[in-house]
């Protein structure tokens, strides 16, 4: 079984990266784990041309970059997306990626597909104290999963997390969450 863990933050050394690292470590007992960071990839914004609504293909010159990420999705049985709040939403880099996944969106036919039976998990974190902001981020990730026909199986939200050092006190909660994956 394969797991894909995505650091949806462009920061490779922050709290999001640390949570993603703990998740990957925990899953490595039962899964072959691939970890990626959204900042590993450079791609342009979706232009909203809708060509893919008719062809299931993106006409942009860097379409192969998005396809390489979707190949990672295709290879995975489970996908865990870990996202911080940036201005009360997912980071722009991750949103830009989701927009570029429109060829795979099941609201139009034809559309590109990944394999069936995949399970998706979402983890959100933020510095502020209110959990509703995490719920919004989880909702964005689960919306994305839904249109890729990835079954949403669990989510977790953390408040009052600013930097890497803030993750140690919540490690047990992350480990417990991973035990149910
Ligand atoms: C550009 C930017 C915007 C942010 N906006 C928010 C926000 O709206 N609400 C919040 O609670 N935290 C916000 N944060 C804090 C991050 O959610 C927090 O530091 C998170 O724990 C770790 O993010 P990182 O792994 O990308 O460093 C923001 C951080 C950055 C860099």
PDB file of C-alpha atoms and ligand atoms in Angstrom:
ATOM      1  CA  UNK A   1       0.000   0.000   0.000  1.00  0.00           C
ATOM      2  CA  UNK A   2       1.262   3.465  -0.893  1.00  0.00           C
ATOM      3  CA  UNK A   3       0.744   6.733   0.963  1.00  0.00           C
ATOM      4  CA  UNK A   4       1.267  10.238  -0.369  1.00  0.00           C
ATOM      5  CA  UNK A   5       1.881  12.965   2.236  1.00  0.00           C
ATOM      6  CA  UNK A   6       1.669  16.539   0.939  1.00  0.00           C
ATOM      7  CA  UNK A   7       3.127  19.568   2.673  1.00  0.00           C
ATOM      8  CA  UNK A   8       0.735  22.160   1.235  1.00  0.00           C
ATOM      9  CA  UNK A   9       2.869  24.987   2.637  1.00  0.00           C
ATOM     10  CA  UNK A  10       5.785  26.437   0.687  1.00  0.00           C
ATOM     11  CA  UNK A  11       7.809  26.363   3.928  1.00  0.00           C
ATOM     12  CA  UNK A  12       9.960  23.250   4.186  1.00  0.00           C
ATOM     13  CA  UNK A  13      11.095  23.796   7.784  1.00  0.00           C
ATOM     14  CA  UNK A  14       7.915  25.020   9.482  1.00  0.00           C
ATOM     15  CA  UNK A  15       5.101  23.553  11.526  1.00  0.00           C
ATOM     16  CA  UNK A  16       3.306  22.121   8.488  1.00  0.00           C
ATOM     17  CA  UNK A  17       6.472  20.353   7.355  1.00  0.00           C
ATOM     18  CA  UNK A  18       6.958  18.950  10.872  1.00  0.00           C
ATOM     19  CA  UNK A  19       3.391  17.594  11.035  1.00  0.00           C
ATOM     20  CA  UNK A  20       3.826  16.085   7.560  1.00  0.00           C
ATOM     21  CA  UNK A  21       7.110  14.521   8.710  1.00  0.00           C
ATOM     22  CA  UNK A  22       5.441  12.947  11.767  1.00  0.00           C
ATOM     23  CA  UNK A  23       2.580  11.623   9.606  1.00  0.00           C
ATOM     24  CA  UNK A  24       5.063  10.115   7.117  1.00  0.00           C
ATOM     25  CA  UNK A  25       7.064   8.565   9.963  1.00  0.00           C
ATOM     26  CA  UNK A  26       3.950   7.038  11.522  1.00  0.00           C
ATOM     27  CA  UNK A  27       2.625   5.679   8.228  1.00  0.00           C
ATOM     28  CA  UNK A  28       5.962   4.212   7.197  1.00  0.00           C
ATOM     29  CA  UNK A  29       5.255   1.129   9.327  1.00  0.00           C
ATOM     30  CA  UNK A  30       2.330   0.104   7.135  1.00  0.00           C
ATOM     31  CA  UNK A  31       2.797   2.018   3.900  1.00  0.00           C
ATOM     32  CA  UNK A  32       5.413   2.872   1.373  1.00  0.00           C
ATOM     33  CA  UNK A  33       5.375   6.641   1.895  1.00  0.00           C
ATOM     34  CA  UNK A  34       6.106   9.362  -0.633  1.00  0.00           C
ATOM     35  CA  UNK A  35       6.386  12.889   0.791  1.00  0.00           C
ATOM     36  CA  UNK A  36       6.142  15.956  -1.393  1.00  0.00           C
ATOM     37  CA  UNK A  37       6.051  19.697  -0.789  1.00  0.00           C
ATOM     38  CA  UNK A  38       3.936  21.926  -3.006  1.00  0.00           C
ATOM     39  CA  UNK A  39       7.036  24.081  -3.408  1.00  0.00           C
ATOM     40  CA  UNK A  40       8.850  21.167  -5.089  1.00  0.00           C
ATOM     41  CA  UNK A  41       6.934  22.129  -8.231  1.00  0.00           C
ATOM     42  CA  UNK A  42       6.846  25.257 -10.376  1.00  0.00           C
ATOM     43  CA  UNK A  43       3.748  25.857 -12.473  1.00  0.00           C
ATOM     44  CA  UNK A  44       1.687  28.741 -13.765  1.00  0.00           C
ATOM     45  CA  UNK A  45      -1.815  29.691 -12.670  1.00  0.00           C
ATOM     46  CA  UNK A  46      -4.835  28.177 -14.425  1.00  0.00           C
ATOM     47  CA  UNK A  47      -6.009  30.619 -17.119  1.00  0.00           C
ATOM     48  CA  UNK A  48      -9.614  29.470 -16.880  1.00  0.00           C
ATOM     49  CA  UNK A  49      -9.776  28.697 -20.620  1.00  0.00           C
ATOM     50  CA  UNK A  50     -11.899  25.567 -20.044  1.00  0.00           C
ATOM     51  CA  UNK A  51     -10.255  23.670 -22.921  1.00  0.00           C
ATOM     52  CA  UNK A  52      -9.992  20.756 -20.537  1.00  0.00           C
ATOM     53  CA  UNK A  53     -13.789  20.684 -20.196  1.00  0.00           C
ATOM     54  CA  UNK A  54     -13.926  19.427 -23.794  1.00  0.00           C
ATOM     55  CA  UNK A  55     -10.683  17.486 -24.008  1.00  0.00           C
ATOM     56  CA  UNK A  56      -9.738  16.418 -20.444  1.00  0.00           C
ATOM     57  CA  UNK A  57      -6.327  17.878 -21.225  1.00  0.00           C
ATOM     58  CA  UNK A  58      -4.579  21.093 -20.252  1.00  0.00           C
ATOM     59  CA  UNK A  59      -3.195  23.163 -23.095  1.00  0.00           C
ATOM     60  CA  UNK A  60      -0.643  25.029 -20.970  1.00  0.00           C
ATOM     61  CA  UNK A  61       3.020  24.391 -21.710  1.00  0.00           C
ATOM     62  CA  UNK A  62       3.773  23.175 -18.181  1.00  0.00           C
ATOM     63  CA  UNK A  63       0.927  20.637 -18.052  1.00  0.00           C
ATOM     64  CA  UNK A  64       3.467  17.856 -17.507  1.00  0.00           C
ATOM     65  CA  UNK A  65       4.345  19.338 -14.091  1.00  0.00           C
ATOM     66  CA  UNK A  66       0.759  18.943 -12.878  1.00  0.00           C
ATOM     67  CA  UNK A  67       0.572  15.513 -14.473  1.00  0.00           C
ATOM     68  CA  UNK A  68       3.679  14.463 -12.514  1.00  0.00           C
ATOM     69  CA  UNK A  69       1.928  15.403  -9.255  1.00  0.00           C
ATOM     70  CA  UNK A  70      -1.204  13.571 -10.332  1.00  0.00           C
ATOM     71  CA  UNK A  71       0.963  10.538 -11.091  1.00  0.00           C
ATOM     72  CA  UNK A  72       1.873  10.614  -7.389  1.00  0.00           C
ATOM     73  CA  UNK A  73      -1.840  10.713  -6.533  1.00  0.00           C
ATOM     74  CA  UNK A  74      -2.452   7.840  -8.917  1.00  0.00           C
ATOM     75  CA  UNK A  75       0.272   5.733  -7.293  1.00  0.00           C
ATOM     76  CA  UNK A  76      -1.112   6.330  -3.790  1.00  0.00           C
ATOM     77  CA  UNK A  77      -3.781   4.368  -1.941  1.00  0.00           C
ATOM     78  CA  UNK A  78      -4.095   7.106   0.649  1.00  0.00           C
ATOM     79  CA  UNK A  79      -3.398  10.810   0.404  1.00  0.00           C
ATOM     80  CA  UNK A  80      -2.755  13.039   3.441  1.00  0.00           C
ATOM     81  CA  UNK A  81      -2.759  16.790   2.774  1.00  0.00           C
ATOM     82  CA  UNK A  82      -1.337  18.981   5.545  1.00  0.00           C
ATOM     83  CA  UNK A  83      -2.148  22.666   5.121  1.00  0.00           C
ATOM     84  CA  UNK A  84      -1.553  25.807   7.162  1.00  0.00           C
ATOM     85  CA  UNK A  85      -3.903  28.743   7.131  1.00  0.00           C
ATOM     86  CA  UNK A  86      -2.627  31.604   5.007  1.00  0.00           C
ATOM     87  CA  UNK A  87      -5.054  34.489   5.323  1.00  0.00           C
ATOM     88  CA  UNK A  88      -7.748  32.110   6.536  1.00  0.00           C
ATOM     89  CA  UNK A  89      -7.396  29.806   3.552  1.00  0.00           C
ATOM     90  CA  UNK A  90      -5.078  27.275   1.943  1.00  0.00           C
ATOM     91  CA  UNK A  91      -1.734  28.729   0.726  1.00  0.00           C
ATOM     92  CA  UNK A  92      -1.843  30.217  -2.764  1.00  0.00           C
ATOM     93  CA  UNK A  93       0.586  27.636  -4.116  1.00  0.00           C
ATOM     94  CA  UNK A  94      -1.754  24.818  -3.117  1.00  0.00           C
ATOM     95  CA  UNK A  95      -4.816  26.644  -4.468  1.00  0.00           C
ATOM     96  CA  UNK A  96      -2.977  27.214  -7.746  1.00  0.00           C
ATOM     97  CA  UNK A  97      -2.283  23.481  -7.924  1.00  0.00           C
ATOM     98  CA  UNK A  98      -5.942  22.615  -7.263  1.00  0.00           C
ATOM     99  CA  UNK A  99      -7.045  25.024 -10.019  1.00  0.00           C
ATOM    100  CA  UNK A 100      -4.652  23.305 -12.426  1.00  0.00           C
ATOM    101  CA  UNK A 101      -6.283  19.962 -11.573  1.00  0.00           C
ATOM    102  CA  UNK A 102      -9.430  21.001 -13.459  1.00  0.00           C
ATOM    103  CA  UNK A 103      -8.762  18.381 -16.210  1.00  0.00           C
ATOM    104  CA  UNK A 104      -9.380  15.771 -13.464  1.00  0.00           C
ATOM    105  CA  UNK A 105     -12.548  17.416 -12.105  1.00  0.00           C
ATOM    106  CA  UNK A 106     -15.542  15.088 -12.346  1.00  0.00           C
ATOM    107  CA  UNK A 107     -18.034  17.881 -13.035  1.00  0.00           C
ATOM    108  CA  UNK A 108     -17.312  17.783 -16.756  1.00  0.00           C
ATOM    109  CA  UNK A 109     -17.044  14.989 -19.282  1.00  0.00           C
ATOM    110  CA  UNK A 110     -14.649  13.947 -20.555  1.00  0.00           C
ATOM    111  CA  UNK A 111     -12.346  14.354 -17.598  1.00  0.00           C
ATOM    112  CA  UNK A 112      -9.023  12.790 -16.705  1.00  0.00           C
ATOM    113  CA  UNK A 113      -9.078  10.202 -13.928  1.00  0.00           C
ATOM    114  CA  UNK A 114      -6.897   8.673 -11.274  1.00  0.00           C
ATOM    115  CA  UNK A 115      -7.455   5.158  -9.950  1.00  0.00           C
ATOM    116  CA  UNK A 116     -10.519   4.455  -7.815  1.00  0.00           C
ATOM    117  CA  UNK A 117     -10.764   3.465  -4.155  1.00  0.00           C
ATOM    118  CA  UNK A 118      -8.382   6.077  -2.799  1.00  0.00           C
ATOM    119  CA  UNK A 119      -8.818   7.442   0.724  1.00  0.00           C
ATOM    120  CA  UNK A 120      -8.057  11.052   1.619  1.00  0.00           C
ATOM    121  CA  UNK A 121      -7.194  12.750   4.901  1.00  0.00           C
ATOM    122  CA  UNK A 122      -6.855  16.455   5.678  1.00  0.00           C
ATOM    123  CA  UNK A 123      -4.895  18.172   8.434  1.00  0.00           C
ATOM    124  CA  UNK A 124      -5.153  21.945   8.943  1.00  0.00           C
ATOM    125  CA  UNK A 125      -3.230  24.203  11.270  1.00  0.00           C
ATOM    126  CA  UNK A 126      -3.182  27.859  12.120  1.00  0.00           C
ATOM    127  CA  UNK A 127      -1.721  30.331  14.609  1.00  0.00           C
ATOM    128  CA  UNK A 128      -5.010  31.869  15.716  1.00  0.00           C
ATOM    129  CA  UNK A 129      -7.276  30.332  18.357  1.00  0.00           C
ATOM    130  CA  UNK A 130     -10.481  29.647  16.441  1.00  0.00           C
ATOM    131  CA  UNK A 131     -11.079  26.178  14.960  1.00  0.00           C
ATOM    132  CA  UNK A 132     -13.564  27.399  12.330  1.00  0.00           C
ATOM    133  CA  UNK A 133     -10.670  28.635  10.177  1.00  0.00           C
ATOM    134  CA  UNK A 134      -9.193  25.123  10.198  1.00  0.00           C
ATOM    135  CA  UNK A 135     -12.598  23.736   9.258  1.00  0.00           C
ATOM    136  CA  UNK A 136     -12.676  26.027   6.217  1.00  0.00           C
ATOM    137  CA  UNK A 137      -9.287  24.698   5.089  1.00  0.00           C
ATOM    138  CA  UNK A 138     -10.379  21.117   5.683  1.00  0.00           C
ATOM    139  CA  UNK A 139     -13.489  21.900   3.631  1.00  0.00           C
ATOM    140  CA  UNK A 140     -11.365  23.151   0.712  1.00  0.00           C
ATOM    141  CA  UNK A 141      -9.223  20.011   0.749  1.00  0.00           C
ATOM    142  CA  UNK A 142     -12.252  17.724   1.041  1.00  0.00           C
ATOM    143  CA  UNK A 143     -13.957  19.585  -1.821  1.00  0.00           C
ATOM    144  CA  UNK A 144     -10.876  18.908  -3.952  1.00  0.00           C
ATOM    145  CA  UNK A 145     -10.799  15.238  -2.910  1.00  0.00           C
ATOM    146  CA  UNK A 146     -14.494  14.891  -3.709  1.00  0.00           C
ATOM    147  CA  UNK A 147     -14.116  16.041  -7.311  1.00  0.00           C
ATOM    148  CA  UNK A 148     -11.236  13.600  -7.758  1.00  0.00           C
ATOM    149  CA  UNK A 149     -13.455  10.874  -6.260  1.00  0.00           C
ATOM    150  CA  UNK A 150     -11.056  10.396  -3.359  1.00  0.00           C
ATOM    151  CA  UNK A 151     -13.096   9.292  -0.344  1.00  0.00           C
ATOM    152  CA  UNK A 152     -12.664  11.654   2.627  1.00  0.00           C
ATOM    153  CA  UNK A 153     -11.927   9.436   5.607  1.00  0.00           C
ATOM    154  CA  UNK A 154     -10.685  11.769   8.327  1.00  0.00           C
ATOM    155  CA  UNK A 155      -9.487  15.207   9.273  1.00  0.00           C
ATOM    156  CA  UNK A 156      -7.731  17.014  12.058  1.00  0.00           C
ATOM    157  CA  UNK A 157      -7.380  20.698  12.936  1.00  0.00           C
ATOM    158  CA  UNK A 158      -4.861  22.467  15.161  1.00  0.00           C
ATOM    159  CA  UNK A 159      -4.998  26.024  16.490  1.00  0.00           C
ATOM    160  CA  UNK A 160      -2.272  28.094  18.204  1.00  0.00           C
ATOM    161  CA  UNK A 161       0.481  26.607  16.016  1.00  0.00           C
ATOM    162  CA  UNK A 162       2.950  29.188  14.730  1.00  0.00           C
ATOM    163  CA  UNK A 163       6.220  27.356  14.213  1.00  0.00           C
ATOM    164  CA  UNK A 164       7.918  23.974  14.297  1.00  0.00           C
ATOM    165  CA  UNK A 165       8.455  24.026  18.081  1.00  0.00           C
ATOM    166  CA  UNK A 166       4.698  24.261  18.638  1.00  0.00           C
ATOM    167  CA  UNK A 167       4.215  20.800  17.146  1.00  0.00           C
ATOM    168  CA  UNK A 168       5.858  18.745  19.915  1.00  0.00           C
ATOM    169  CA  UNK A 169       2.932  19.227  22.365  1.00  0.00           C
ATOM    170  CA  UNK A 170       0.428  17.984  19.749  1.00  0.00           C
ATOM    171  CA  UNK A 171       2.522  15.041  18.567  1.00  0.00           C
ATOM    172  CA  UNK A 172       0.440  12.454  20.428  1.00  0.00           C
ATOM    173  CA  UNK A 173      -2.735  13.686  18.732  1.00  0.00           C
ATOM    174  CA  UNK A 174      -1.065  13.339  15.329  1.00  0.00           C
ATOM    175  CA  UNK A 175       0.197   9.846  16.185  1.00  0.00           C
ATOM    176  CA  UNK A 176      -3.282   8.785  17.391  1.00  0.00           C
ATOM    177  CA  UNK A 177      -4.820  10.140  14.180  1.00  0.00           C
ATOM    178  CA  UNK A 178      -2.335   8.145  12.097  1.00  0.00           C
ATOM    179  CA  UNK A 179      -3.208   4.958  13.972  1.00  0.00           C
ATOM    180  CA  UNK A 180      -6.711   5.199  12.479  1.00  0.00           C
ATOM    181  CA  UNK A 181      -5.464   5.636   8.922  1.00  0.00           C
TER     182      UNK A 181
HETATM  183  C1  LIG B   1       1.409  34.440   4.599  1.00  0.00           C
HETATM  184  C2  LIG B   1       0.889  33.869   5.889  1.00  0.00           C
HETATM  185  C3  LIG B   1      -0.439  34.073   6.224  1.00  0.00           C
HETATM  186  C4  LIG B   1      -0.956  33.539   7.405  1.00  0.00           C
HETATM  187  N1  LIG B   1      -2.271  33.737   7.703  1.00  0.00           N
HETATM  188  C5  LIG B   1      -2.781  33.203   8.829  1.00  0.00           C
HETATM  189  C6  LIG B   1      -4.159  33.376   9.150  1.00  0.00           C
HETATM  190  O1  LIG B   1      -4.935  34.010   8.416  1.00  0.00           O
HETATM  191  N2  LIG B   1      -4.633  32.814  10.289  1.00  0.00           N
HETATM  192  C7  LIG B   1      -3.810  32.122  11.136  1.00  0.00           C
HETATM  193  O2  LIG B   1      -4.306  31.634  12.160  1.00  0.00           O
HETATM  194  N3  LIG B   1      -2.509  31.894  10.842  1.00  0.00           N
HETATM  195  C8  LIG B   1      -1.968  32.435   9.721  1.00  0.00           C
HETATM  196  N4  LIG B   1      -0.638  32.228   9.409  1.00  0.00           N
HETATM  197  C9  LIG B   1       0.186  31.404  10.283  1.00  0.00           C
HETATM  198  C10 LIG B   1       0.345  29.965   9.812  1.00  0.00           C
HETATM  199  O3  LIG B   1      -0.898  29.345   9.622  1.00  0.00           O
HETATM  200  C11 LIG B   1       1.161  29.191  10.873  1.00  0.00           C
HETATM  201  O4  LIG B   1       2.400  29.789  11.083  1.00  0.00           O
HETATM  202  C12 LIG B   1       1.337  27.727  10.604  1.00  0.00           C
HETATM  203  O5  LIG B   1       1.458  27.110  11.865  1.00  0.00           O
HETATM  204  C13 LIG B   1       2.609  27.281   9.926  1.00  0.00           C
HETATM  205  O6  LIG B   1       2.729  27.598   8.629  1.00  0.00           O
HETATM  206  P1  LIG B   1       4.060  27.124   7.798  1.00  0.00           P
HETATM  207  O7  LIG B   1       4.250  25.649   8.041  1.00  0.00           O
HETATM  208  O8  LIG B   1       3.731  27.445   6.384  1.00  0.00           O
HETATM  209  O9  LIG B   1       5.226  27.906   8.309  1.00  0.00           O
HETATM  210  C14 LIG B   1      -0.099  32.769   8.257  1.00  0.00           C
HETATM  211  C15 LIG B   1       1.242  32.589   7.911  1.00  0.00           C
HETATM  212  C16 LIG B   1       1.737  33.130   6.740  1.00  0.00           C
HETATM  213  C17 LIG B   1       3.188  32.895   6.365  1.00  0.00           C
END
